[in-house]
Short mmCIF file of C-alpha atoms in Angstrom, two decimals:
data_model
loop_
_atom_site.label_atom_id
_atom_site.label_comp_id
_atom_site.label_asym_id
_atom_site.label_seq_id
_atom_site.Cartn_x
_atom_site.Cartn_y
_atom_site.Cartn_z
CA UNK A 11 154.94 42.01 18.52
CA UNK A 12 152.89 44.10 15.85
CA UNK A 13 152.87 43.54 12.58
CA UNK A 14 155.93 44.66 10.31
CA UNK A 15 155.56 46.42 6.88
CA UNK A 16 157.35 43.68 4.11
CA UNK A 17 159.41 46.93 3.39
CA UNK A 18 160.58 47.56 6.38
CA UNK A 19 161.73 44.14 6.88
CA UNK A 20 164.05 44.93 3.66
CA UNK A 21 165.55 47.46 4.99
CA UNK A 22 166.43 45.65 8.04
CA UNK A 23 167.69 42.89 5.55
CA UNK A 24 169.90 45.71 3.48
CA UNK A 25 171.32 47.27 7.18
CA UNK A 26 172.36 44.12 8.43
CA UNK A 27 173.94 43.29 5.12
CA UNK A 28 175.95 46.63 5.92
CA UNK A 29 176.63 45.65 9.48
CA UNK A 30 178.49 42.47 8.16
CA UNK A 31 180.49 44.30 5.73
CA UNK A 32 181.52 46.64 8.03
CA UNK A 33 182.41 43.42 10.52
CA UNK A 34 185.00 42.55 7.68
CA UNK A 35 186.38 45.60 7.78
CA UNK A 36 186.64 46.08 11.53
CA UNK A 37 184.78 48.89 11.86
CA UNK A 38 182.98 48.96 15.57
CA UNK A 39 180.06 51.70 15.10
CA UNK A 40 178.05 53.08 12.65
CA UNK A 41 175.78 56.50 12.40
CA UNK A 42 172.30 56.38 11.50
CA UNK A 43 173.47 58.85 8.69
CA UNK A 44 175.75 56.69 7.19
CA UNK A 45 172.98 53.70 7.78
CA UNK A 46 170.68 55.61 5.75
CA UNK A 47 173.00 56.45 3.25
CA UNK A 48 174.37 52.80 2.53
CA UNK A 49 170.21 51.81 2.60
CA UNK A 50 168.75 55.21 0.24
CA UNK A 51 166.62 56.11 3.01
CA UNK A 52 166.52 58.88 6.01
CA UNK A 53 168.64 58.78 9.01
CA UNK A 54 164.94 59.38 10.68
CA UNK A 55 163.79 56.43 8.44
CA UNK A 56 166.74 54.01 10.33
CA UNK A 57 165.89 55.63 14.05
CA UNK A 58 162.34 54.58 13.19
CA UNK A 59 162.93 50.74 11.60
CA UNK A 60 164.92 49.85 14.95
CA UNK A 61 163.18 51.37 17.11
CA UNK A 62 160.09 49.06 16.91
CA UNK A 63 162.31 46.20 18.37
CA UNK A 64 164.05 48.24 21.38
CA UNK A 65 166.55 50.77 21.82
CA UNK A 66 169.55 51.32 19.86
CA UNK A 67 172.74 53.71 19.91
CA UNK A 68 173.76 56.25 21.86
CA UNK A 69 172.88 59.74 21.05
CA UNK A 70 176.52 61.23 19.03
CA UNK A 71 178.10 57.62 19.36
CA UNK A 72 176.00 55.70 16.48
CA UNK A 73 175.17 52.34 16.71
CA UNK A 74 177.50 49.61 18.30
CA UNK A 75 177.95 47.02 15.35
CA UNK A 76 178.45 43.92 16.48
CA UNK A 77 175.34 44.60 19.16
CA UNK A 78 172.95 45.95 16.51
CA UNK A 79 174.30 43.15 13.62
CA UNK A 80 173.90 40.43 16.48
CA UNK A 81 169.97 41.91 17.30
CA UNK A 82 169.39 41.52 13.78
CA UNK A 83 170.12 38.53 13.09
CA UNK A 84 167.85 37.48 15.97
CA UNK A 85 165.13 39.73 14.21
CA UNK A 86 165.52 37.74 11.03
CA UNK A 87 165.86 34.75 12.62
CA UNK A 88 168.98 33.77 10.85
CA UNK A 89 170.64 32.29 14.32
CA UNK A 90 168.13 29.24 13.61
CA UNK A 91 168.78 26.69 11.22
CA UNK A 92 165.24 26.65 8.61
CA UNK A 93 164.73 23.16 6.66
CA UNK A 94 164.76 24.11 2.61
CA UNK A 95 162.87 22.12 -0.12
CA UNK A 96 163.45 22.79 -3.19
CA UNK A 97 161.33 22.25 -5.61
CA UNK A 98 161.79 21.70 -9.47
CA UNK A 99 165.09 20.72 -10.14
CA UNK A 100 166.28 22.80 -13.65
CA UNK A 101 169.10 25.68 -14.11
CA UNK A 102 167.61 27.33 -11.18
CA UNK A 103 167.13 24.81 -9.09
CA UNK A 104 170.74 24.25 -9.36
CA UNK A 105 172.07 27.44 -9.14
CA UNK A 106 170.24 27.09 -5.48
CA UNK A 107 171.63 24.28 -4.60
CA UNK A 108 174.79 25.34 -4.87
CA UNK A 109 174.13 28.82 -3.48
CA UNK A 110 176.84 29.85 -1.19
CA UNK A 111 174.87 32.44 0.95
CA UNK A 112 171.89 29.39 2.06
CA UNK A 113 173.78 27.51 4.36
CA UNK A 114 175.72 31.08 5.62
CA UNK A 115 172.42 31.91 6.47
CA UNK A 116 171.64 28.79 7.92
CA UNK A 117 169.34 27.71 4.75
CA UNK A 118 170.26 24.15 4.56
CA UNK A 119 169.00 22.54 1.78
CA UNK A 120 167.40 19.06 2.87
CA UNK A 121 165.57 17.82 -0.21
CA UNK A 122 165.36 18.13 -3.90
CA UNK A 123 162.37 17.20 -6.22
CA UNK A 124 161.48 16.93 -9.44
CA UNK A 125 158.44 14.95 -11.64
CA UNK A 126 160.96 13.89 -14.39
CA UNK A 127 161.44 10.37 -14.19
CA UNK A 128 165.14 11.05 -16.01
CA UNK A 129 166.14 13.25 -12.79
CA UNK A 130 164.86 10.79 -10.13
CA UNK A 131 167.82 9.37 -8.42
CA UNK A 132 170.68 11.58 -10.02
CA UNK A 133 172.93 13.75 -6.83
CA UNK A 134 173.46 17.19 -6.84
CA UNK A 135 175.64 18.28 -4.21
CA UNK A 136 174.84 15.99 -1.72
CA UNK A 137 171.23 15.05 -2.41
CA UNK A 138 169.49 12.54 -4.64
CA UNK A 139 167.01 13.90 -6.61
CA UNK A 140 163.35 12.83 -4.81
CA UNK A 141 160.25 12.22 -6.43
CA UNK A 142 157.64 15.48 -6.16
CA UNK A 143 155.12 12.37 -5.23
CA UNK A 144 156.52 12.00 -1.70
CA UNK A 145 156.89 15.15 -0.87
CA UNK A 146 153.80 15.60 1.76
CA UNK A 147 155.02 12.13 2.39
CA UNK A 148 158.54 13.38 2.99
CA UNK A 149 157.74 16.85 4.91
CA UNK A 150 155.98 14.86 7.37
CA UNK A 151 158.69 13.33 9.16
CA UNK A 152 161.41 15.80 7.89
CA UNK A 153 160.21 19.25 8.90
CA UNK A 154 160.57 21.15 6.27
CA UNK A 155 160.29 25.25 7.11
CA UNK A 156 160.45 26.52 3.57
CA UNK A 157 159.68 25.42 0.03
CA UNK A 158 161.42 26.99 -3.04
CA UNK A 159 159.37 26.68 -5.80
CA UNK A 160 161.70 26.69 -8.78
CA UNK A 161 159.51 25.01 -11.49
CA UNK A 162 157.95 26.52 -14.86
CA UNK A 163 154.99 28.71 -13.97
CA UNK A 164 152.45 26.41 -15.73
CA UNK A 165 153.40 23.83 -12.73
CA UNK A 166 154.03 26.37 -9.95
CA UNK A 167 150.18 26.29 -8.79
CA UNK A 168 149.52 22.31 -8.25
CA UNK A 169 152.96 22.24 -6.55
CA UNK A 170 152.13 25.13 -4.30
CA UNK A 171 149.17 23.23 -3.14
CA UNK A 172 150.85 20.41 -2.44
CA UNK A 173 153.37 22.45 -0.40
CA UNK A 174 150.13 23.66 1.49
CA UNK A 175 148.92 20.74 2.33
CA UNK A 176 151.91 19.71 3.56
CA UNK A 177 151.97 22.02 6.35
CA UNK A 178 154.93 24.36 4.81
CA UNK A 179 154.65 28.21 6.05
CA UNK A 180 156.98 29.98 3.76
CA UNK A 181 157.42 29.56 -0.30
CA UNK A 182 160.24 31.61 -2.05
CA UNK A 183 158.66 31.66 -5.34
CA UNK A 184 160.84 31.53 -8.63
CA UNK A 185 158.13 30.37 -11.41
CA UNK A 186 156.42 33.72 -12.77
CA UNK A 187 153.81 33.35 -12.13
CA UNK A 188 151.46 34.67 -8.62
CA UNK A 189 150.82 31.96 -6.28
CA UNK A 190 147.54 31.56 -4.20
CA UNK A 191 148.15 30.49 -0.77
CA UNK A 192 146.00 30.92 2.51
CA UNK A 193 147.04 33.65 4.59
CA UNK A 194 148.89 31.83 7.26
CA UNK A 195 151.52 30.79 4.15
CA UNK A 196 154.38 33.71 3.66
CA UNK A 197 155.48 33.90 -0.63
CA UNK A 198 158.54 35.85 -1.65
CA UNK A 199 158.88 35.77 -5.35
CA UNK A 200 162.19 36.58 -6.83
CA UNK A 201 161.14 38.14 -10.42
CA UNK A 202 163.85 38.45 -12.92
CA UNK A 203 160.48 39.19 -15.34
CA UNK A 204 159.84 42.62 -13.16
CA UNK A 205 162.94 43.69 -12.56
CA UNK A 206 163.99 43.52 -16.58
CA UNK A 207 160.44 45.53 -17.11
CA UNK A 208 161.56 48.04 -15.21
CA UNK A 209 165.15 48.72 -16.77
CA UNK A 210 163.10 48.57 -20.38
CA UNK A 211 160.59 51.03 -18.53
CA UNK A 212 163.39 53.03 -17.28
CA UNK A 213 165.91 52.67 -20.59
CA UNK A 214 162.05 54.22 -22.70
CA UNK A 215 161.24 56.86 -20.48
CA UNK A 216 165.29 58.12 -20.81
CA UNK A 217 165.07 57.70 -24.40
CA UNK A 218 161.96 60.27 -24.94
CA UNK B 9 156.95 62.45 -18.91
CA UNK B 10 157.18 62.75 -15.17
CA UNK B 11 158.97 60.59 -12.64
CA UNK B 12 157.19 57.38 -12.11
CA UNK B 13 157.81 55.93 -8.83
CA UNK B 14 159.59 52.13 -8.94
CA UNK B 15 157.15 50.85 -7.00
CA UNK B 16 153.94 52.06 -9.52
CA UNK B 17 156.03 50.38 -12.40
CA UNK B 18 156.36 47.07 -10.39
CA UNK B 19 152.31 47.46 -10.28
CA UNK B 20 152.38 48.07 -14.22
CA UNK B 21 154.19 45.03 -14.63
CA UNK B 22 152.05 42.86 -13.01
CA UNK B 23 148.79 44.15 -14.00
CA UNK B 24 150.29 43.14 -17.71
CA UNK B 25 151.25 40.03 -16.23
CA UNK B 26 147.81 39.42 -15.54
CA UNK B 27 146.17 40.65 -19.08
CA UNK B 28 148.37 38.80 -20.67
CA UNK B 29 147.24 35.34 -18.71
CA UNK B 30 143.73 36.57 -19.35
CA UNK B 31 144.42 37.16 -23.50
CA UNK B 32 145.36 33.06 -23.12
CA UNK B 33 142.63 32.33 -21.36
CA UNK B 34 140.79 34.19 -24.34
CA UNK B 35 138.86 37.07 -22.13
CA UNK B 36 138.47 40.34 -23.77
CA UNK B 37 138.04 42.47 -20.31
CA UNK B 38 138.87 43.17 -17.00
CA UNK B 39 137.35 45.11 -14.19
CA UNK B 40 139.76 47.05 -11.72
CA UNK B 41 138.29 45.58 -8.52
CA UNK B 42 139.75 42.40 -10.63
CA UNK B 43 142.89 43.92 -11.29
CA UNK B 44 143.42 45.28 -7.73
CA UNK B 45 142.60 41.83 -6.43
CA UNK B 46 144.90 39.73 -8.60
CA UNK B 47 147.65 42.36 -8.37
CA UNK B 48 147.30 42.48 -4.17
CA UNK B 49 146.08 45.97 -3.76
CA UNK B 50 142.49 48.74 -4.22
CA UNK B 51 140.89 49.56 -7.71
CA UNK B 52 141.50 52.71 -6.59
CA UNK B 53 145.63 52.48 -6.72
CA UNK B 54 144.75 50.73 -10.38
CA UNK B 55 142.99 53.58 -11.98
CA UNK B 56 145.56 56.45 -10.19
CA UNK B 57 148.62 54.26 -11.71
CA UNK B 58 146.87 53.56 -15.18
CA UNK B 59 145.74 57.24 -15.50
CA UNK B 60 148.99 58.30 -14.73
CA UNK B 61 149.39 57.18 -19.15
CA UNK B 62 145.96 58.00 -20.32
CA UNK B 63 142.32 57.87 -20.20
CA UNK B 64 141.56 53.75 -20.21
CA UNK B 65 138.61 51.92 -19.59
CA UNK B 66 134.58 52.31 -19.63
CA UNK B 67 132.50 53.06 -16.54
CA UNK B 68 131.15 50.10 -15.68
CA UNK B 69 131.99 48.67 -18.67
CA UNK B 70 135.87 47.56 -17.40
CA UNK B 71 139.49 48.22 -19.34
CA UNK B 72 139.67 45.92 -22.93
CA UNK B 73 142.18 43.64 -22.53
CA UNK B 74 144.11 43.88 -26.09
CA UNK B 75 143.90 47.80 -25.60
CA UNK B 76 145.48 48.14 -22.18
CA UNK B 77 147.54 45.14 -22.41
CA UNK B 78 149.19 46.99 -25.49
CA UNK B 79 149.00 50.43 -24.42
CA UNK B 80 151.47 48.66 -21.10
CA UNK B 81 153.78 47.11 -23.27
CA UNK B 82 154.32 50.42 -24.90
CA UNK B 83 154.78 52.22 -21.58
CA UNK B 84 156.83 49.82 -20.39
CA UNK B 85 159.23 49.65 -23.52
CA UNK B 86 158.95 46.09 -24.21
CA UNK B 87 157.97 46.79 -27.90
CA UNK B 88 161.45 47.25 -28.25
CA UNK B 89 164.62 44.82 -28.58
CA UNK B 90 166.75 45.45 -25.97
CA UNK B 91 170.89 44.20 -26.21
CA UNK B 92 171.58 42.53 -23.43
CA UNK B 93 175.21 41.19 -22.28
CA UNK B 94 175.80 38.72 -19.43
CA UNK B 95 179.11 39.54 -17.19
CA UNK B 96 179.33 36.21 -15.31
CA UNK B 97 178.97 32.78 -16.96
CA UNK B 98 178.47 30.80 -13.32
CA UNK B 99 175.60 29.13 -13.10
CA UNK B 100 173.19 31.77 -12.66
CA UNK B 101 174.44 33.13 -15.77
CA UNK B 102 174.09 29.34 -17.44
CA UNK B 103 170.24 29.99 -16.17
CA UNK B 104 169.78 33.27 -17.66
CA UNK B 105 171.47 32.70 -20.62
CA UNK B 106 168.33 29.82 -20.94
CA UNK B 107 166.16 31.20 -19.69
CA UNK B 108 162.78 31.68 -22.48
CA UNK B 109 161.22 35.02 -20.77
CA UNK B 110 164.02 36.83 -21.97
CA UNK B 111 163.48 36.40 -25.67
CA UNK B 112 159.11 36.81 -25.65
CA UNK B 113 159.66 40.23 -23.78
CA UNK B 114 162.12 41.25 -26.56
CA UNK B 115 165.42 40.94 -24.13
CA UNK B 116 168.00 40.06 -26.82
CA UNK B 117 170.66 37.99 -25.44
CA UNK B 118 173.72 39.22 -27.50
CA UNK B 119 177.07 38.42 -25.52
CA UNK B 120 178.59 36.56 -22.46
CA UNK B 121 181.61 37.49 -20.54
CA UNK B 122 183.73 35.82 -17.90
CA UNK B 123 187.07 36.32 -16.62
CA UNK B 124 188.37 32.55 -16.32
CA UNK B 125 190.60 31.80 -19.09
CA UNK B 126 189.45 27.89 -18.91
CA UNK B 127 185.53 29.33 -20.09
CA UNK B 128 186.86 31.91 -22.57
CA UNK B 129 185.60 30.64 -26.26
CA UNK B 130 183.38 27.97 -24.69
CA UNK B 131 179.58 27.77 -26.58
CA UNK B 132 176.58 29.18 -24.68
CA UNK B 133 173.32 28.53 -26.73
CA UNK B 134 174.24 30.52 -29.58
CA UNK B 135 177.02 32.41 -27.54
CA UNK B 136 180.79 32.11 -27.27
CA UNK B 137 182.18 33.09 -24.13
CA UNK B 138 184.61 36.59 -24.49
CA UNK B 139 186.86 37.75 -22.38
CA UNK B 140 185.46 40.60 -20.26
CA UNK B 141 188.10 42.77 -20.85
CA UNK B 142 186.70 42.96 -24.21
CA UNK B 143 183.64 44.05 -22.59
CA UNK B 144 184.39 48.04 -23.30
CA UNK B 145 185.24 47.79 -26.48
CA UNK B 146 182.42 45.20 -28.00
CA UNK B 147 180.10 47.46 -26.03
CA UNK B 148 181.27 50.67 -28.21
CA UNK B 149 180.50 49.28 -31.52
CA UNK B 150 177.13 46.56 -30.57
CA UNK B 151 175.70 49.34 -28.31
CA UNK B 152 174.35 46.97 -24.98
CA UNK B 153 171.82 48.92 -23.18
CA UNK B 154 171.42 46.15 -20.65
CA UNK B 155 174.58 44.70 -18.49
CA UNK B 156 173.55 41.76 -15.88
CA UNK B 157 175.89 41.42 -13.31
CA UNK B 158 176.00 37.62 -12.48
CA UNK B 159 179.91 37.78 -11.14
CA UNK B 160 180.74 36.75 -7.08
CA UNK B 161 180.52 39.43 -5.34
CA UNK B 162 183.63 40.82 -4.65
CA UNK B 163 184.36 41.34 -8.98
CA UNK B 164 181.04 43.48 -8.33
CA UNK B 165 182.18 46.80 -8.43
CA UNK B 166 184.96 46.44 -10.47
CA UNK B 167 182.71 44.72 -13.28
CA UNK B 168 180.11 48.01 -12.55
CA UNK B 169 182.91 50.22 -13.24
CA UNK B 170 184.08 48.86 -16.86
CA UNK B 171 179.83 48.60 -17.70
CA UNK B 172 179.13 52.17 -16.77
CA UNK B 173 183.06 53.30 -18.33
CA UNK B 174 181.21 51.35 -21.71
CA UNK B 175 178.28 54.33 -21.31
CA UNK B 176 175.41 51.09 -20.89
CA UNK B 177 172.74 52.35 -18.97
CA UNK B 178 170.92 49.71 -17.16
CA UNK B 179 172.25 47.23 -15.09
CA UNK B 180 170.33 44.27 -13.81
CA UNK B 181 172.36 42.68 -10.94
CA UNK B 182 172.81 39.23 -9.04
CA UNK B 183 175.49 39.73 -7.11
CA UNK B 184 174.64 39.95 -3.15
CA UNK B 185 176.03 43.64 -2.90
CA UNK B 186 174.50 47.12 -2.95
CA UNK B 187 176.20 48.93 -6.66
CA UNK B 188 177.45 52.49 -6.77
CA UNK B 189 176.23 54.23 -10.50
CA UNK B 190 175.92 57.35 -11.48
CA UNK B 191 172.20 58.98 -11.63
CA UNK B 192 171.76 58.08 -15.20
CA UNK B 193 172.27 54.42 -14.76
CA UNK B 194 169.55 52.21 -13.98
CA UNK B 195 170.32 49.25 -11.52
CA UNK B 196 167.18 46.81 -10.56
CA UNK B 197 168.89 43.24 -8.23
CA UNK B 198 167.45 40.46 -8.01
CA UNK B 199 168.74 39.73 -4.39
CA UNK B 200 167.60 36.07 -2.71
CA UNK B 201 169.43 36.82 0.20
CA UNK B 202 166.31 39.36 0.79
CA UNK B 203 163.55 36.98 -0.02
CA UNK B 204 164.99 34.45 2.32
CA UNK B 205 165.33 36.93 5.17
CA UNK B 206 162.15 37.94 4.78
CA UNK B 207 160.60 34.34 4.98
CA UNK B 208 162.87 33.69 8.28
CA UNK B 209 161.52 36.84 9.65
CA UNK B 210 158.04 35.94 8.76
CA UNK B 211 158.40 32.26 10.42
CA UNK B 212 160.41 33.92 13.48
CA UNK B 213 156.95 35.87 14.20
CA UNK B 214 154.71 33.06 13.70
CA UNK B 215 156.03 30.67 16.45
CA UNK B 216 156.93 33.76 18.90
#
């Protein structure tokens, strides 16, 4: 498969979330116009995005929602189970460990790590918090697919080094810092500061 | 000022975070090459982004870090104080209320709301959790600039209606749903599902 831009993958996720909403409302077909409207893009863009993965929809009839949503779940890798370890047992880590959307999407929290002796061994949902010193060893036997970095920014680089050495190829970063990883490791960041600054920029420019 | 694309504003935030890191390391100048490298873009893009806001830097000498970071803070509206209300006193709301980065950037948590009678009146940091039924009234007297939506997805639309009617023009959305707002209201979303699906897509396509 050729390289797909991150912005395209983001739109596929959005399309899928709309399709799933329509599935819950028991609607069976959707037009590219409607998908475009919901996703804040054009119907030409929708058709282009979907054509990367095959031929969908019938002219004048729109897309079959069950068919398209199934295909998108397959493309996005959501029909597998992914083993996730969370590094950093603070507030963000706690919110993640309880986040319903994780399990629904096949992301299984397999372990939670911290370095604070006061936290080690405490139970979080079904997980006892483990010592981050054991992460590399555990990753070998438990084959984590994804690591979530939920540490303070000053610890993130060190933790990422361990994650990469453990052979984990996907990282979700919540630490407000830029991570450096080899090219075969994919990082996605959830950076609240950037979103907040976007809002303050918008408010500032309104006021002028 | 002409309309600036969201992607540009995101890069300005990233540039600023790198400049501030360099300031902490007591470095005084930075080249557009280095900023580009840190931001994952090209030096031509850096120069183009910054030229939107005036003339910075000297050929061969790079940018003065104190000057450029001050200007970026001004552009991004970070030299003001913004009054933020959080709607939804769950785990995510709690993490936000304690997030150090908020206050450092001038985002003052002015109020926390929920609709659960069991939570009302409980103290969170310095805030007593208030009844969301009072949000519209409070917004008039306390002039909130930004509302954070940290409710379950099924409550988000109703909460956003109240926020918009209260005259709040900026929303940070943590609910995993698309919000509909008038064109003069800016929404930024922190959508973990999209980031996770990006990772599962990358892992799936590696494996092929």
